[in-house]
């Protein structure tokens, strides 16, 4: 999806006015839980354990922690539409966003991406996710709102911001 197409999609999903977004879709998504069949397929992968962490008070996604052996991932599936972020994690931090065509994917990551591809889920790249968005949110300061916040979670940072792999993000100017 193009940058303009994604912004138009987000604007439409929130009722057409990002200065006064309509979050009524969250209740419907929590009731219908459209991704549950895909998550059940992930749970069926070998020794994979999946724990849900969804909080509809500030998230507009279904959030999951996936564990296989000593490896940990975070998967967020947007309530707005077929968008996701998938990251390697550990120690309470997101370490690296991963994508279906990365050349260093582990077998379990390939399997998860294959399941999500069958559900036509897209993974916006980091550049798209970090694009500023003129949107009013309860917890994220206006100057910090990014496409990520509109698609996934109203928190005043992007979750990979503190990863040593993305040091340029941690260097925000002081308030």
PDB file of C-alpha atoms in Angstrom:
ATOM      1  CA  UNK A   1       0.000   0.000   0.000  1.00  0.00           C
ATOM      2  CA  UNK A   2       1.305   3.479  -0.803  1.00  0.00           C
ATOM      3  CA  UNK A   3       1.985   6.039   1.917  1.00  0.00           C
ATOM      4  CA  UNK A   4      -1.038   8.094   0.815  1.00  0.00           C
ATOM      5  CA  UNK A   5      -3.153   4.950   0.603  1.00  0.00           C
ATOM      6  CA  UNK A   6      -2.182   3.923   4.132  1.00  0.00           C
ATOM      7  CA  UNK A   7      -2.931   7.390   5.530  1.00  0.00           C
ATOM      8  CA  UNK A   8      -6.287   7.437   3.725  1.00  0.00           C
ATOM      9  CA  UNK A   9      -7.045   3.954   5.068  1.00  0.00           C
ATOM     10  CA  UNK A  10      -6.202   5.043   8.631  1.00  0.00           C
ATOM     11  CA  UNK A  11      -8.281   8.210   8.303  1.00  0.00           C
ATOM     12  CA  UNK A  12     -11.278   6.223   7.060  1.00  0.00           C
ATOM     13  CA  UNK A  13     -10.927   3.595   9.776  1.00  0.00           C
ATOM     14  CA  UNK A  14     -11.085   6.304  12.452  1.00  0.00           C
ATOM     15  CA  UNK A  15     -14.228   7.888  11.015  1.00  0.00           C
ATOM     16  CA  UNK A  16     -12.638  10.461   8.726  1.00  0.00           C
ATOM     17  CA  UNK A  17     -11.239  12.924  11.285  1.00  0.00           C
ATOM     18  CA  UNK A  18      -7.891  12.178  12.906  1.00  0.00           C
ATOM     19  CA  UNK A  19      -8.227  15.234  15.160  1.00  0.00           C
ATOM     20  CA  UNK A  20     -11.208  13.480  16.772  1.00  0.00           C
ATOM     21  CA  UNK A  21     -10.738   9.765  16.027  1.00  0.00           C
ATOM     22  CA  UNK A  22     -13.610   7.323  16.504  1.00  0.00           C
ATOM     23  CA  UNK A  23     -12.443   4.186  18.331  1.00  0.00           C
ATOM     24  CA  UNK A  24     -15.789   2.368  18.165  1.00  0.00           C
ATOM     25  CA  UNK A  25     -14.301  -0.327  15.916  1.00  0.00           C
ATOM     26  CA  UNK A  26     -12.308  -1.673  18.902  1.00  0.00           C
ATOM     27  CA  UNK A  27     -15.411  -3.089  20.613  1.00  0.00           C
ATOM     28  CA  UNK A  28     -16.464  -4.906  17.441  1.00  0.00           C
ATOM     29  CA  UNK A  29     -12.978  -6.312  16.918  1.00  0.00           C
ATOM     30  CA  UNK A  30     -12.784  -7.513  20.526  1.00  0.00           C
ATOM     31  CA  UNK A  31     -16.114  -9.304  20.050  1.00  0.00           C
ATOM     32  CA  UNK A  32     -15.386 -10.863  16.640  1.00  0.00           C
ATOM     33  CA  UNK A  33     -11.659 -11.579  17.232  1.00  0.00           C
ATOM     34  CA  UNK A  34     -10.894 -12.055  13.523  1.00  0.00           C
ATOM     35  CA  UNK A  35      -7.341 -13.309  14.010  1.00  0.00           C
ATOM     36  CA  UNK A  36      -8.084 -16.088  16.499  1.00  0.00           C
ATOM     37  CA  UNK A  37      -7.968 -18.856  13.849  1.00  0.00           C
ATOM     38  CA  UNK A  38      -4.536 -17.661  12.678  1.00  0.00           C
ATOM     39  CA  UNK A  39      -3.266 -17.527  16.262  1.00  0.00           C
ATOM     40  CA  UNK A  40      -4.543 -21.067  16.847  1.00  0.00           C
ATOM     41  CA  UNK A  41      -2.437 -22.158  13.867  1.00  0.00           C
ATOM     42  CA  UNK A  42       0.607 -20.453  15.418  1.00  0.00           C
ATOM     43  CA  UNK A  43      -0.105 -22.206  18.729  1.00  0.00           C
ATOM     44  CA  UNK A  44      -0.098 -25.534  16.856  1.00  0.00           C
ATOM     45  CA  UNK A  45       3.527 -25.065  15.752  1.00  0.00           C
ATOM     46  CA  UNK A  46       5.702 -27.544  17.638  1.00  0.00           C
ATOM     47  CA  UNK A  47       6.717 -26.227  21.038  1.00  0.00           C
ATOM     48  CA  UNK A  48       5.523 -22.651  20.451  1.00  0.00           C
ATOM     49  CA  UNK A  49       3.745 -20.969  23.354  1.00  0.00           C
ATOM     50  CA  UNK A  50       1.531 -17.938  22.738  1.00  0.00           C
ATOM     51  CA  UNK A  51       0.299 -15.501  25.387  1.00  0.00           C
ATOM     52  CA  UNK A  52      -2.072 -12.663  24.560  1.00  0.00           C
ATOM     53  CA  UNK A  53      -1.365  -9.202  25.964  1.00  0.00           C
ATOM     54  CA  UNK A  54      -4.114  -7.146  24.299  1.00  0.00           C
ATOM     55  CA  UNK A  55      -5.231  -4.059  26.238  1.00  0.00           C
ATOM     56  CA  UNK A  56      -8.120  -2.286  24.450  1.00  0.00           C
ATOM     57  CA  UNK A  57      -7.703   0.745  26.727  1.00  0.00           C
ATOM     58  CA  UNK A  58      -4.762   1.984  24.684  1.00  0.00           C
ATOM     59  CA  UNK A  59      -4.126  -0.580  21.954  1.00  0.00           C
ATOM     60  CA  UNK A  60      -5.882  -0.977  18.629  1.00  0.00           C
ATOM     61  CA  UNK A  61      -4.246  -4.321  18.019  1.00  0.00           C
ATOM     62  CA  UNK A  62      -4.247  -7.855  19.272  1.00  0.00           C
ATOM     63  CA  UNK A  63      -0.888  -8.307  20.967  1.00  0.00           C
ATOM     64  CA  UNK A  64       0.908 -11.606  21.522  1.00  0.00           C
ATOM     65  CA  UNK A  65       4.145 -12.799  23.030  1.00  0.00           C
ATOM     66  CA  UNK A  66       5.403 -15.908  21.292  1.00  0.00           C
ATOM     67  CA  UNK A  67       8.006 -18.122  22.952  1.00  0.00           C
ATOM     68  CA  UNK A  68       9.836 -21.091  21.479  1.00  0.00           C
ATOM     69  CA  UNK A  69      12.625 -22.458  23.638  1.00  0.00           C
ATOM     70  CA  UNK A  70      14.593 -19.432  24.778  1.00  0.00           C
ATOM     71  CA  UNK A  71      13.509 -17.256  21.865  1.00  0.00           C
ATOM     72  CA  UNK A  72      10.843 -14.569  22.247  1.00  0.00           C
ATOM     73  CA  UNK A  73       8.864 -12.596  19.698  1.00  0.00           C
ATOM     74  CA  UNK A  74       6.160  -9.972  19.815  1.00  0.00           C
ATOM     75  CA  UNK A  75       3.347 -10.039  17.263  1.00  0.00           C
ATOM     76  CA  UNK A  76       0.792  -7.247  16.956  1.00  0.00           C
ATOM     77  CA  UNK A  77      -2.187  -7.613  14.609  1.00  0.00           C
ATOM     78  CA  UNK A  78      -3.998  -4.360  13.886  1.00  0.00           C
ATOM     79  CA  UNK A  79      -7.713  -4.025  14.580  1.00  0.00           C
ATOM     80  CA  UNK A  80      -7.950  -1.529  11.714  1.00  0.00           C
ATOM     81  CA  UNK A  81      -7.165  -4.011   8.976  1.00  0.00           C
ATOM     82  CA  UNK A  82      -4.755  -6.704   7.818  1.00  0.00           C
ATOM     83  CA  UNK A  83      -1.558  -5.154   9.170  1.00  0.00           C
ATOM     84  CA  UNK A  84       0.979  -6.571  11.593  1.00  0.00           C
ATOM     85  CA  UNK A  85       4.343  -5.994  13.180  1.00  0.00           C
ATOM     86  CA  UNK A  86       6.520  -8.934  14.179  1.00  0.00           C
ATOM     87  CA  UNK A  87       9.656  -8.447  16.242  1.00  0.00           C
ATOM     88  CA  UNK A  88      12.356 -10.422  17.945  1.00  0.00           C
ATOM     89  CA  UNK A  89      12.297  -9.530  21.602  1.00  0.00           C
ATOM     90  CA  UNK A  90      13.694 -10.365  24.992  1.00  0.00           C
ATOM     91  CA  UNK A  91      14.432  -8.803  28.326  1.00  0.00           C
ATOM     92  CA  UNK A  92      11.282  -6.714  28.104  1.00  0.00           C
ATOM     93  CA  UNK A  93      12.398  -5.035  24.855  1.00  0.00           C
ATOM     94  CA  UNK A  94      11.758  -5.306  21.166  1.00  0.00           C
ATOM     95  CA  UNK A  95      15.113  -6.029  19.545  1.00  0.00           C
ATOM     96  CA  UNK A  96      14.413  -6.051  15.812  1.00  0.00           C
ATOM     97  CA  UNK A  97      11.450  -5.814  13.477  1.00  0.00           C
ATOM     98  CA  UNK A  98      11.394  -8.778  11.118  1.00  0.00           C
ATOM     99  CA  UNK A  99       9.759  -9.179   7.718  1.00  0.00           C
ATOM    100  CA  UNK A 100       8.715 -12.143   5.550  1.00  0.00           C
ATOM    101  CA  UNK A 101      11.578 -11.700   3.095  1.00  0.00           C
ATOM    102  CA  UNK A 102      14.425 -11.204   5.595  1.00  0.00           C
ATOM    103  CA  UNK A 103      17.285 -13.530   4.707  1.00  0.00           C
ATOM    104  CA  UNK A 104      18.075 -14.643   8.259  1.00  0.00           C
ATOM    105  CA  UNK A 105      14.683 -15.927   9.420  1.00  0.00           C
ATOM    106  CA  UNK A 106      14.538 -18.900  11.733  1.00  0.00           C
ATOM    107  CA  UNK A 107      12.278 -21.856  10.805  1.00  0.00           C
ATOM    108  CA  UNK A 108       9.595 -20.867  13.329  1.00  0.00           C
ATOM    109  CA  UNK A 109       9.592 -17.314  11.930  1.00  0.00           C
ATOM    110  CA  UNK A 110       9.129 -18.682   8.388  1.00  0.00           C
ATOM    111  CA  UNK A 111       6.229 -20.807   9.647  1.00  0.00           C
ATOM    112  CA  UNK A 112       4.548 -17.852  11.382  1.00  0.00           C
ATOM    113  CA  UNK A 113       4.935 -15.648   8.317  1.00  0.00           C
ATOM    114  CA  UNK A 114       3.453 -18.428   6.156  1.00  0.00           C
ATOM    115  CA  UNK A 115       0.406 -18.644   8.424  1.00  0.00           C
ATOM    116  CA  UNK A 116      -0.070 -14.865   8.374  1.00  0.00           C
ATOM    117  CA  UNK A 117       0.421 -14.699   4.587  1.00  0.00           C
ATOM    118  CA  UNK A 118      -2.504 -17.091   4.178  1.00  0.00           C
ATOM    119  CA  UNK A 119      -4.573 -14.457   6.039  1.00  0.00           C
ATOM    120  CA  UNK A 120      -3.289 -11.737   3.642  1.00  0.00           C
ATOM    121  CA  UNK A 121      -1.661  -9.807   6.469  1.00  0.00           C
ATOM    122  CA  UNK A 122       0.756  -7.064   5.430  1.00  0.00           C
ATOM    123  CA  UNK A 123       3.820  -5.895   7.345  1.00  0.00           C
ATOM    124  CA  UNK A 124       4.408  -2.162   6.856  1.00  0.00           C
ATOM    125  CA  UNK A 125       8.115  -1.447   6.804  1.00  0.00           C
ATOM    126  CA  UNK A 126       9.859   0.532   9.501  1.00  0.00           C
ATOM    127  CA  UNK A 127      10.009   3.689   7.367  1.00  0.00           C
ATOM    128  CA  UNK A 128       6.212   3.615   6.909  1.00  0.00           C
ATOM    129  CA  UNK A 129       5.597   2.861  10.585  1.00  0.00           C
ATOM    130  CA  UNK A 130       7.756   5.779  11.723  1.00  0.00           C
ATOM    131  CA  UNK A 131       6.147   8.379   9.448  1.00  0.00           C
ATOM    132  CA  UNK A 132       4.656  11.260  11.460  1.00  0.00           C
ATOM    133  CA  UNK A 133       0.878  11.416  11.489  1.00  0.00           C
ATOM    134  CA  UNK A 134      -1.276  14.397  12.440  1.00  0.00           C
ATOM    135  CA  UNK A 135      -3.598  12.593  14.856  1.00  0.00           C
ATOM    136  CA  UNK A 136      -4.926  13.265  18.339  1.00  0.00           C
ATOM    137  CA  UNK A 137      -4.343  10.419  20.801  1.00  0.00           C
ATOM    138  CA  UNK A 138      -4.812  10.206  24.561  1.00  0.00           C
ATOM    139  CA  UNK A 139      -1.318   9.086  25.564  1.00  0.00           C
ATOM    140  CA  UNK A 140       1.010   9.937  22.697  1.00  0.00           C
ATOM    141  CA  UNK A 141       2.151  13.545  22.478  1.00  0.00           C
ATOM    142  CA  UNK A 142       1.093  15.089  19.134  1.00  0.00           C
ATOM    143  CA  UNK A 143       4.689  15.533  17.961  1.00  0.00           C
ATOM    144  CA  UNK A 144       5.392  11.831  18.577  1.00  0.00           C
ATOM    145  CA  UNK A 145       2.407  10.296  16.742  1.00  0.00           C
ATOM    146  CA  UNK A 146       3.502   7.938  13.994  1.00  0.00           C
ATOM    147  CA  UNK A 147       1.653   5.584  11.650  1.00  0.00           C
ATOM    148  CA  UNK A 148       2.568   2.819  14.109  1.00  0.00           C
ATOM    149  CA  UNK A 149       0.431   4.477  16.820  1.00  0.00           C
ATOM    150  CA  UNK A 150      -2.624   4.696  14.588  1.00  0.00           C
ATOM    151  CA  UNK A 151      -2.332   1.059  13.498  1.00  0.00           C
ATOM    152  CA  UNK A 152      -1.306  -0.556  16.773  1.00  0.00           C
ATOM    153  CA  UNK A 153      -0.862   1.242  20.082  1.00  0.00           C
ATOM    154  CA  UNK A 154      -1.211   4.625  21.781  1.00  0.00           C
ATOM    155  CA  UNK A 155       2.049   4.797  23.708  1.00  0.00           C
ATOM    156  CA  UNK A 156       4.421   7.742  23.522  1.00  0.00           C
ATOM    157  CA  UNK A 157       7.170   5.851  21.697  1.00  0.00           C
ATOM    158  CA  UNK A 158       7.606   3.142  19.099  1.00  0.00           C
ATOM    159  CA  UNK A 159       8.415  -0.150  20.878  1.00  0.00           C
ATOM    160  CA  UNK A 160      11.658  -0.728  18.988  1.00  0.00           C
ATOM    161  CA  UNK A 161      12.886   2.753  19.938  1.00  0.00           C
ATOM    162  CA  UNK A 162      15.111   1.445  22.714  1.00  0.00           C
ATOM    163  CA  UNK A 163      16.713  -1.349  20.702  1.00  0.00           C
ATOM    164  CA  UNK A 164      20.477  -1.009  20.279  1.00  0.00           C
ATOM    165  CA  UNK A 165      19.879  -1.865  16.608  1.00  0.00           C
ATOM    166  CA  UNK A 166      18.088   1.479  16.083  1.00  0.00           C
ATOM    167  CA  UNK A 167      20.260   3.957  18.044  1.00  0.00           C
ATOM    168  CA  UNK A 168      19.093   6.950  16.001  1.00  0.00           C
ATOM    169  CA  UNK A 169      15.649   6.678  17.637  1.00  0.00           C
ATOM    170  CA  UNK A 170      16.946   6.953  21.193  1.00  0.00           C
ATOM    171  CA  UNK A 171      18.549  10.276  20.447  1.00  0.00           C
ATOM    172  CA  UNK A 172      15.403  12.405  20.731  1.00  0.00           C
ATOM    173  CA  UNK A 173      16.059  16.039  21.557  1.00  0.00           C
ATOM    174  CA  UNK A 174      15.228  16.911  25.178  1.00  0.00           C
ATOM    175  CA  UNK A 175      11.791  18.424  25.838  1.00  0.00           C
TER     176      UNK A 175
END
